[in-house]
Coordinates of C-alpha atoms (C1' of nucleotides) in Angstrom, one line a residue:
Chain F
X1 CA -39.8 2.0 14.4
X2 CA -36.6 0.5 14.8
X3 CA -37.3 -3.3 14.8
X4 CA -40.1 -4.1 12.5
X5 CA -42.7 -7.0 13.3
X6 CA -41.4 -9.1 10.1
X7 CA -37.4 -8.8 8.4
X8 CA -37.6 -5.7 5.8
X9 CA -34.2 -7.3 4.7
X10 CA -32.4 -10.4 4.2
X11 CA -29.2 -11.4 2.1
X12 CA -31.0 -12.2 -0.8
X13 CA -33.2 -9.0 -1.1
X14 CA -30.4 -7.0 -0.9
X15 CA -28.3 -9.1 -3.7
X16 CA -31.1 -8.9 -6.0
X17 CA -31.8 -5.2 -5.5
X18 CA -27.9 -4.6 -6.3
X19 CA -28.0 -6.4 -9.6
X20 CA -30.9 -4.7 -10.7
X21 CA -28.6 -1.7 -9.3
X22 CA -25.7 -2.5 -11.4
X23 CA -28.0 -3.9 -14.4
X24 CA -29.4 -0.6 -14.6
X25 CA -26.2 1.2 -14.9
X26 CA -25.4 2.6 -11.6
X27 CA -22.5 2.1 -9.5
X28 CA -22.8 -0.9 -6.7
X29 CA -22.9 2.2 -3.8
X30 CA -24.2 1.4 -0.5
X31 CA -26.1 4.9 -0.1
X32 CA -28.8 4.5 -3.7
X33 CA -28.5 1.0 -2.9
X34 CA -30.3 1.7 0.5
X35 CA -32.8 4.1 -0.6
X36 CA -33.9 1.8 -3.6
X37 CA -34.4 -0.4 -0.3
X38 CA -36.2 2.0 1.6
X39 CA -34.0 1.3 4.7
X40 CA -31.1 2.9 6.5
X41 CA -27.7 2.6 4.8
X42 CA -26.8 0.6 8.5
X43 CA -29.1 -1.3 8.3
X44 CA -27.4 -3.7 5.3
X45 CA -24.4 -4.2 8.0
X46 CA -27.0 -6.6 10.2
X47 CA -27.1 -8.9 6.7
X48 CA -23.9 -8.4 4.7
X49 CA -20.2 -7.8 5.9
X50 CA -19.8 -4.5 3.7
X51 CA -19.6 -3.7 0.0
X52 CA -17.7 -6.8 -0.5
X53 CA -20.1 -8.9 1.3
X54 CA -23.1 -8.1 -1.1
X55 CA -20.9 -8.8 -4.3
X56 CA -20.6 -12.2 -2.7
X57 CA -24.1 -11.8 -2.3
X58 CA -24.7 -11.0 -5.8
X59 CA -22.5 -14.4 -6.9
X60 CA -24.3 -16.5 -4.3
X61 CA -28.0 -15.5 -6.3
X62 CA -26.9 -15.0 -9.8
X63 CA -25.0 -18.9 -9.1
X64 CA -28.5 -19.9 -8.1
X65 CA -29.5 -19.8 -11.9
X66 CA -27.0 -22.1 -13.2
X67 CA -28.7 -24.7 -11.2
X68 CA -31.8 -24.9 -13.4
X69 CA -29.7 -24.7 -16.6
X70 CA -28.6 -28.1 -17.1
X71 CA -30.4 -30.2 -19.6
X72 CA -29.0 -33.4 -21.4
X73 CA -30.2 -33.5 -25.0
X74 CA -30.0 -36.8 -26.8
X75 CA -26.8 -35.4 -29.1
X76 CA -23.9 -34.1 -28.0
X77 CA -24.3 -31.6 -30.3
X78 CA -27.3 -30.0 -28.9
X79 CA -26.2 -30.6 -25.3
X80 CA -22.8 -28.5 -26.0
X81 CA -24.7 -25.8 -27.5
X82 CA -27.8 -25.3 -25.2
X83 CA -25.5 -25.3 -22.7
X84 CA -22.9 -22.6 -23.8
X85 CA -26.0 -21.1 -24.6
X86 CA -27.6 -20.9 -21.3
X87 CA -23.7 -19.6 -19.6
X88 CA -23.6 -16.9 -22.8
X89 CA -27.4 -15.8 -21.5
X90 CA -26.0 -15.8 -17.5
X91 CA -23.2 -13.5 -18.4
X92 CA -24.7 -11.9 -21.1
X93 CA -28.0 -11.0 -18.9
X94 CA -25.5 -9.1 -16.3
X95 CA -22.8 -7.9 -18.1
X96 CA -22.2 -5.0 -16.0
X97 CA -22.2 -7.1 -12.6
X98 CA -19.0 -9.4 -14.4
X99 CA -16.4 -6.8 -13.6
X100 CA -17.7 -6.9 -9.9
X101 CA -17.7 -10.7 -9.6
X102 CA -14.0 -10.8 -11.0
X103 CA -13.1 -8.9 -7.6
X104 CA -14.5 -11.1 -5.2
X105 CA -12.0 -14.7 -4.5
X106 CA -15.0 -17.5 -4.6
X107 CA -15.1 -19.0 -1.5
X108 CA -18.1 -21.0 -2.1
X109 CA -18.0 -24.5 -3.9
X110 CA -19.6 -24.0 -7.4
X111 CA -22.8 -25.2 -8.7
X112 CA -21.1 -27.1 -11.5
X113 CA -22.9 -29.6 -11.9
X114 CA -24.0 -27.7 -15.1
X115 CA -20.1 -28.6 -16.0
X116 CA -21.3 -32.3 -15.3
X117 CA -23.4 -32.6 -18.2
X118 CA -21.6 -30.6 -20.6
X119 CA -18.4 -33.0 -19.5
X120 CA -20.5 -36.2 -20.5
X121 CA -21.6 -34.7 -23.9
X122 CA -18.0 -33.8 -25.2
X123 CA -17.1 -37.4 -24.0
X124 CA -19.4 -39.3 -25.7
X125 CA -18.9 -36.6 -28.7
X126 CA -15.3 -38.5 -28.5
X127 CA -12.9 -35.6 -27.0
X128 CA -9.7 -37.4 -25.6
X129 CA -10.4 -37.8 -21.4
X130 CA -7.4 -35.3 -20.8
X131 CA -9.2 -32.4 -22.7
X132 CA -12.4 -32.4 -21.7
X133 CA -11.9 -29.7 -18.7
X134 CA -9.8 -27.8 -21.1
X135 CA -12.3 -27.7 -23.8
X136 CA -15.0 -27.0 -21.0
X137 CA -13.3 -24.2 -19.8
X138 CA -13.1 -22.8 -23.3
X139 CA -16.3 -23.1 -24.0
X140 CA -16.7 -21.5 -20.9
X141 CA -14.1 -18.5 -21.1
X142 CA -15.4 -18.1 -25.0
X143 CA -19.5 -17.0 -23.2
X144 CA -17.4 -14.9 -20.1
X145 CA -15.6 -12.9 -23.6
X146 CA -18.9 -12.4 -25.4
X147 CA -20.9 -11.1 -22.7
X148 CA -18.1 -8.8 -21.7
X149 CA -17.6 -8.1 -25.3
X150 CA -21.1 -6.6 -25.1
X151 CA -20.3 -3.5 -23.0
X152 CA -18.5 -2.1 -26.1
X153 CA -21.7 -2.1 -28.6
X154 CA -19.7 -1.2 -31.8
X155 CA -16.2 -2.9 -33.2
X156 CA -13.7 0.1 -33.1
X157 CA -11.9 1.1 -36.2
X158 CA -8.7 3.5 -37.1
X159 CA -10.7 5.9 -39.5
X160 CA -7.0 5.8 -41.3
X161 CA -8.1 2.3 -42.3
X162 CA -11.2 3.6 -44.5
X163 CA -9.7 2.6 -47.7
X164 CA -8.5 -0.9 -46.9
X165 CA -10.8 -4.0 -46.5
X166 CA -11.1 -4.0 -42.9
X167 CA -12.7 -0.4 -43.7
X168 CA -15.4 -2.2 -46.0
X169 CA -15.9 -4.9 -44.2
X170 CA -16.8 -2.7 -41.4
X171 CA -19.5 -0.8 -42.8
X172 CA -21.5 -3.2 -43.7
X173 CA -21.0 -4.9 -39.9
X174 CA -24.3 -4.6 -37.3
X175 CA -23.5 -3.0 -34.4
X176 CA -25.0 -3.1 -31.1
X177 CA -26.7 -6.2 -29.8
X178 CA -26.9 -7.3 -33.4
X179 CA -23.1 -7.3 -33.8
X180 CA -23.2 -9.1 -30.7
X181 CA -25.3 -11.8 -31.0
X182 CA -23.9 -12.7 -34.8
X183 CA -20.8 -12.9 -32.9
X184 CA -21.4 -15.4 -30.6
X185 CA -23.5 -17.7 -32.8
X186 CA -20.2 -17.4 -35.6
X187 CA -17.7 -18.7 -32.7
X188 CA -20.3 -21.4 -31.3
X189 CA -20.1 -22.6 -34.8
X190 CA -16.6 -22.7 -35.4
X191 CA -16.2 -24.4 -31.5
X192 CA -18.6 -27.0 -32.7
X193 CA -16.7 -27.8 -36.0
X194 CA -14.2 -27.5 -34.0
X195 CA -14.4 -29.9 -31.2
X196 CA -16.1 -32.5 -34.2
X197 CA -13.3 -32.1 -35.7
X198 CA -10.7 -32.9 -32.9
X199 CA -12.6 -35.8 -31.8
X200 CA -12.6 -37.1 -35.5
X201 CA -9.0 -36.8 -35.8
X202 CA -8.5 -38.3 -31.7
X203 CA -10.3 -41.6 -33.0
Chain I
X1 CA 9.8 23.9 -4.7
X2 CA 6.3 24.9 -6.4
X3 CA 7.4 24.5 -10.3
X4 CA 10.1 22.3 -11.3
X5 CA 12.7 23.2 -14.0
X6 CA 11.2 19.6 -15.9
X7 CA 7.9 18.5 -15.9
X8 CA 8.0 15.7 -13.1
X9 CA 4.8 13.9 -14.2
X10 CA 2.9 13.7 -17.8
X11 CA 0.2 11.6 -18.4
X12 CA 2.1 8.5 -19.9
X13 CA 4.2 8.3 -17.1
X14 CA 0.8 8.3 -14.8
X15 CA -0.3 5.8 -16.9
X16 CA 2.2 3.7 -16.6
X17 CA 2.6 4.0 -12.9
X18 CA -1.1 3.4 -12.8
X19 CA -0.8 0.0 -14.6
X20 CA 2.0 -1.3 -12.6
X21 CA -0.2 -0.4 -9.3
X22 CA -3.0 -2.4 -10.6
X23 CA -1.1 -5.4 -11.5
X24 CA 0.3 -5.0 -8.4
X25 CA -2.9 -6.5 -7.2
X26 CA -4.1 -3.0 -5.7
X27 CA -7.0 -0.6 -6.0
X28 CA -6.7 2.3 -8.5
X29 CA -6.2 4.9 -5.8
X30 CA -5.2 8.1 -6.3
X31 CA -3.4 8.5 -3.1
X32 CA -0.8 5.4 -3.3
X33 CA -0.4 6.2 -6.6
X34 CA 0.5 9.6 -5.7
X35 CA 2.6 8.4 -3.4
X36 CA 4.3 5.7 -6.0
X37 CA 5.1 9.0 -8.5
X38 CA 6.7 11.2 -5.6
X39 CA 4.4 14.2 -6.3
X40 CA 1.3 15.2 -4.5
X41 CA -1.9 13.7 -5.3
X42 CA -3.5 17.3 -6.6
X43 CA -0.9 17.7 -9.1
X44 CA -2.2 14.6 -10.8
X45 CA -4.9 16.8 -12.1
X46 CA -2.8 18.9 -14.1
X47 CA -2.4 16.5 -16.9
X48 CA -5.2 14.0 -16.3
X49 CA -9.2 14.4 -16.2
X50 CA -9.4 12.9 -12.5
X51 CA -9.6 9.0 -12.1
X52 CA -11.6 8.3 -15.1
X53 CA -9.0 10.4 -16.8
X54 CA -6.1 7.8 -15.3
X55 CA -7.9 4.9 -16.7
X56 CA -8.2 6.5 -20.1
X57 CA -4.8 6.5 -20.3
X58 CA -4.1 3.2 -19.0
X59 CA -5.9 2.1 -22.0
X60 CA -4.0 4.3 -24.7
X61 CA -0.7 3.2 -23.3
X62 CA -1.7 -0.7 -23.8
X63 CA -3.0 0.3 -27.1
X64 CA 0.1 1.4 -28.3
X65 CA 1.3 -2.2 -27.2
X66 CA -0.8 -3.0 -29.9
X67 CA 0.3 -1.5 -32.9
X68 CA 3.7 -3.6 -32.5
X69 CA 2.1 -7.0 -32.9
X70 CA 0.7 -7.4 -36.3
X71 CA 2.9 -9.7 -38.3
X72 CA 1.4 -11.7 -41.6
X73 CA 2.8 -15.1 -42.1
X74 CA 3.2 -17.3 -44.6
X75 CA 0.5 -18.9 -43.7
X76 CA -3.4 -18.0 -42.3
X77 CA -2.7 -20.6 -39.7
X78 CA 0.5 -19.3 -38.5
X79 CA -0.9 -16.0 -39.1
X80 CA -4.0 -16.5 -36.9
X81 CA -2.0 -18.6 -34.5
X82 CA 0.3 -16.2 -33.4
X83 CA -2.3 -12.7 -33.4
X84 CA -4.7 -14.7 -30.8
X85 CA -1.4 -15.4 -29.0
X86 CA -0.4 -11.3 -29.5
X87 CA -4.1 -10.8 -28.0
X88 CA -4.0 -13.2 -24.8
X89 CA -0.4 -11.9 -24.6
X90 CA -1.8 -8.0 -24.2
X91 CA -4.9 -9.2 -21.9
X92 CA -3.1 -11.6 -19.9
X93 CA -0.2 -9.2 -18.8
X94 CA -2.6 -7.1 -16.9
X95 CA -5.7 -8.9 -16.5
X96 CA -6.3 -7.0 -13.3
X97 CA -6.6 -3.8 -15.8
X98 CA -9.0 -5.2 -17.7
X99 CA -12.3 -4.8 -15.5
X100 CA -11.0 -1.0 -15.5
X101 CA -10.9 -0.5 -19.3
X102 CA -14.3 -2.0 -19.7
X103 CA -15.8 0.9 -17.6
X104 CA -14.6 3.8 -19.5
X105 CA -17.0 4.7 -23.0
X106 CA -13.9 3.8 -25.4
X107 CA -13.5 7.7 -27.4
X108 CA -10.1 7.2 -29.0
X109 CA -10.0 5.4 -32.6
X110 CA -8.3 1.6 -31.7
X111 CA -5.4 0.6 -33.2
X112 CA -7.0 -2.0 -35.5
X113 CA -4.6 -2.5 -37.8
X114 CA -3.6 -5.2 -35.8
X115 CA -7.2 -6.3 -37.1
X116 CA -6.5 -5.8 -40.7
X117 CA -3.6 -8.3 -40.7
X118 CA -6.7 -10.9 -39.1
X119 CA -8.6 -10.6 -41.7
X120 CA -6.7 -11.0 -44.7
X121 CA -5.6 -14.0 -42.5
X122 CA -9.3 -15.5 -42.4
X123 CA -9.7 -14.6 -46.2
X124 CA -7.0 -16.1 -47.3
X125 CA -8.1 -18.8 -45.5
X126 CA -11.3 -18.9 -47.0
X127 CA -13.8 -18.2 -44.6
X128 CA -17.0 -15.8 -46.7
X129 CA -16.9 -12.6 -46.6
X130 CA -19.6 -11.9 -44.6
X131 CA -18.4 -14.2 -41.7
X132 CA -14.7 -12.4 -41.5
X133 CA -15.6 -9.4 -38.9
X134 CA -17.3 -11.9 -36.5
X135 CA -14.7 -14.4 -36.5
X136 CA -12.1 -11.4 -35.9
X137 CA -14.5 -10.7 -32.7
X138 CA -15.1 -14.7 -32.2
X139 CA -10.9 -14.4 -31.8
X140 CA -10.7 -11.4 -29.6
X141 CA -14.0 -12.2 -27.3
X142 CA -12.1 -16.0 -26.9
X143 CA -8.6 -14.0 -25.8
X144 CA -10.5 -12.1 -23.7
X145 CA -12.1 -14.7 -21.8
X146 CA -9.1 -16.5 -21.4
X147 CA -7.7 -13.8 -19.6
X148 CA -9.8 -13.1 -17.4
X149 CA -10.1 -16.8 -16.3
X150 CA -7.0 -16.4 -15.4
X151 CA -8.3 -14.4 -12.2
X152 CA -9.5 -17.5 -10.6
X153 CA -6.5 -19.6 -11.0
X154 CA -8.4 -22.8 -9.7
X155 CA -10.7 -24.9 -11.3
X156 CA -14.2 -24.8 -8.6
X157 CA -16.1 -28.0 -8.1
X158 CA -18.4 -28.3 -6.0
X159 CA -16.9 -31.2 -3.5
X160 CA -20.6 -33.3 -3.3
X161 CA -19.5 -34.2 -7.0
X162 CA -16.3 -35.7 -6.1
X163 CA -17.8 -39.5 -7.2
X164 CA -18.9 -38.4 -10.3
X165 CA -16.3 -38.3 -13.8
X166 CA -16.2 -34.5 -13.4
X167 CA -14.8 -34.9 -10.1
X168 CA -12.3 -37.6 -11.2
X169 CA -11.2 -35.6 -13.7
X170 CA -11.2 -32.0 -11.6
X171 CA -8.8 -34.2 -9.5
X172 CA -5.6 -34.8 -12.4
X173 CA -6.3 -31.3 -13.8
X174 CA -3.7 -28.3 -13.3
X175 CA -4.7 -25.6 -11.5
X176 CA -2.9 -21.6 -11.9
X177 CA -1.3 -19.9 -14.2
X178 CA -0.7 -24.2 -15.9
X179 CA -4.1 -24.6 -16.1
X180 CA -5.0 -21.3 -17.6
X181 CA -2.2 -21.9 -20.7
X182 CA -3.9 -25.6 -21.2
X183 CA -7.4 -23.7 -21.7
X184 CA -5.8 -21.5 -24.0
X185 CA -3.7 -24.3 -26.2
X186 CA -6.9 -26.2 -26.4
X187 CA -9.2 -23.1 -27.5
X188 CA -7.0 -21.9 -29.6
X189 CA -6.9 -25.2 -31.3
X190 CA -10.2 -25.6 -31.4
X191 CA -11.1 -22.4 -33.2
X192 CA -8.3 -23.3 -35.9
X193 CA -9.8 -26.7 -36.6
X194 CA -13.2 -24.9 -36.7
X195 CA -12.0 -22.1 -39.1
X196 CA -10.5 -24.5 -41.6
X197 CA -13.6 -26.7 -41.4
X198 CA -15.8 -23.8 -41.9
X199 CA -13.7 -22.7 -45.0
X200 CA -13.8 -26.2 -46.4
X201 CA -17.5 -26.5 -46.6
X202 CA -18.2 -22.8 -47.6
X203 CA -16.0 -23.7 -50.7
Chain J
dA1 C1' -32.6 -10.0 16.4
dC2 C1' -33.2 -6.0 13.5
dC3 C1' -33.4 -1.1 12.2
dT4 C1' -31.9 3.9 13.0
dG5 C1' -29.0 8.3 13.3
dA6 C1' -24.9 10.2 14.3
dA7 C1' -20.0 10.0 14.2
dC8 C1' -15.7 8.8 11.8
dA9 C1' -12.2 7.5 8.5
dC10 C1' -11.2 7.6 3.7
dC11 C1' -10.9 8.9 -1.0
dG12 C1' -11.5 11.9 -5.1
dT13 C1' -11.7 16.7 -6.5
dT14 C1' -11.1 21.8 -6.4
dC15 C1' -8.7 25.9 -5.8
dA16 C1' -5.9 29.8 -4.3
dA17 C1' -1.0 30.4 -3.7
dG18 C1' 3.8 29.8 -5.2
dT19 C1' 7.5 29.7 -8.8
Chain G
dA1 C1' 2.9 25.9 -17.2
dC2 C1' 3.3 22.9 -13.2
dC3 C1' 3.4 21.5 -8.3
dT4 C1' 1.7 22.2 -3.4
dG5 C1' -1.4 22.2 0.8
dA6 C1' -5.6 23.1 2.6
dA7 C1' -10.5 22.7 2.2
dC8 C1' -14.5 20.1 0.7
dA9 C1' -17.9 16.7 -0.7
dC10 C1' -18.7 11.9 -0.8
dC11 C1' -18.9 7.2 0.4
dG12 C1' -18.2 3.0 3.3
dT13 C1' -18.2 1.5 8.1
dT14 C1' -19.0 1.5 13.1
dC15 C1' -21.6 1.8 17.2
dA16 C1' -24.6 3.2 21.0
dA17 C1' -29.6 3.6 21.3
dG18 C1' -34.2 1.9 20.5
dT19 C1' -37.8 -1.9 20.1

DNA sequence: ACCTGAACACCGTTCAAGT
DNA sequence: ACCTGAACACCGTTCAAGT
């Protein structure tokens, strides 16, 4: 059987099935990537140009997603947060595909209209014109740092600091996805007061 | 010339050639870097634990960058202001690093005094108790982010938005390493208004 | 056009040999 | 204890052959 009747592959299967790949642990390798396949390692050169050409697979699909995300709610408010939200979920769903995407130069135009909305809501939220893009781009860096932050499940401390506050403090902190989550809901609020703030002062 | 009268190699100095071969913009390879140290590549593996081994440590050499920054201010703001800017300082002089550390299982006790200076920062400041450790991670996670946004120095848009405000202002924004201090400014000011906000109404 | 198997180059790792 | 060169396993890529 060396051509089949209908496609076995196409770029899209193969992106998906390295995600899951990746999300599951494992290295992006071309050979376990193959079998989970069920086709011939060669067979992913008819589809993708190498290794690198499935990461930009990989962007291409996972990119796919931001599409549905926007949705303008009728405050600002709500808009900034659903939205930084939805990013925090796309990161935080593939945490371990990050690190792969950060290799890859984008040489495909962005689906940002998602950026579109949140731009409107920090407008009429009353952010001076020449920050928005700044302050989107936090918002935006702040969910890309708490996903990543979620490959190290516990905060790290010097043992030597057992006595002092920081020592206290700490063992009484969640850990894991718990720690994790508390963390990004803490620095969503304090963004939000934040850019209230600014725009209250700007006025 | 089998064994030298001084050690040629040790594993800071591995480290540290590793590092600058990264930020270099190249693959960790053990070969080139090898070839960078003068020796040959199998005597690497007399003080390091193979590649993994390298990357660990890569990381306890920047740690020990670490342990220099922590200085209290007079004042939480000052004090706060200037650790995030110790943070993205660390990050953002080897962001290329960074995808490396965040694949080796972290075994060494952090440096986290640099942390301890934080928090009396956000107490004095008068954040609760209970909110400290997660605004410490809000602070770090942000940093984080920011540095690694720094890998794509250019702002994407997609170009079928070019009418739109988002592609009016995409147009007057700076792009590189300008654009990527802007994002920081702004967050950074952001998360201060926030934290005094937060402190006001907790009181 | 699409899949395969074999061949190849490359890279990380090991190990016996040398001082 | 520390460095070397050779040998080896592994992984990404190419390509002629098959439908």
């Amino acid at each position: 059987m060396a051509r089949p009747t209908r496609a076995l592959l196409s770029r899209q299967i193969i992106a998906r099935a390295a995600i899951q790949l990746v999300d599951d642990g494992h290295e992006l390798q071309v050979v376990p990537l193959a079998e989970r396949l069920g086709v011939s390692v060669s067979s992913l050169y008819h589809h993708v140009r190498g290794r690198v050409g499935i990461i930009h697979a990989m962007r291409e699909v996972l990119s796919e997603e931001y599409r549905l995300a926007p949705v303008a709610h009728a405050s600002w408010e709500d808009t900034v947060r659903t939205s930084v939200r939805t990013l925090w979920n796309l990161y935080g769903d593939h945490p371990r595909v990050l690190p792969l995407l950060l290799s890859v130069v984008i040489d495909e135009p962005a689906t940002v209209n998602f950026y579109g909305v949140l731009v409107d809501a920090l407008d009429s939220a009353g952010i001076p014109e020449n920050e928005i893009l700044s302050t989107v781009e936090t918002l935006d860096a702040f969910a890309f740092g708490v996903a990543l932050d979620s490959l190290s499940p516990n905060l790290i401390f010097d043992p030597g600091t057992e006595e002092s506050r920081l020592g206290a403090l700490a063992r009484s902190h969640p850990v894991g996805q718990e720690r994790n989550q508390l963390l990004f809901e803490r620095g969503l609020d304090l963004l939000i007061l934040g850019i209230r703030e600014r725009a209250r002062t700007a006025r």
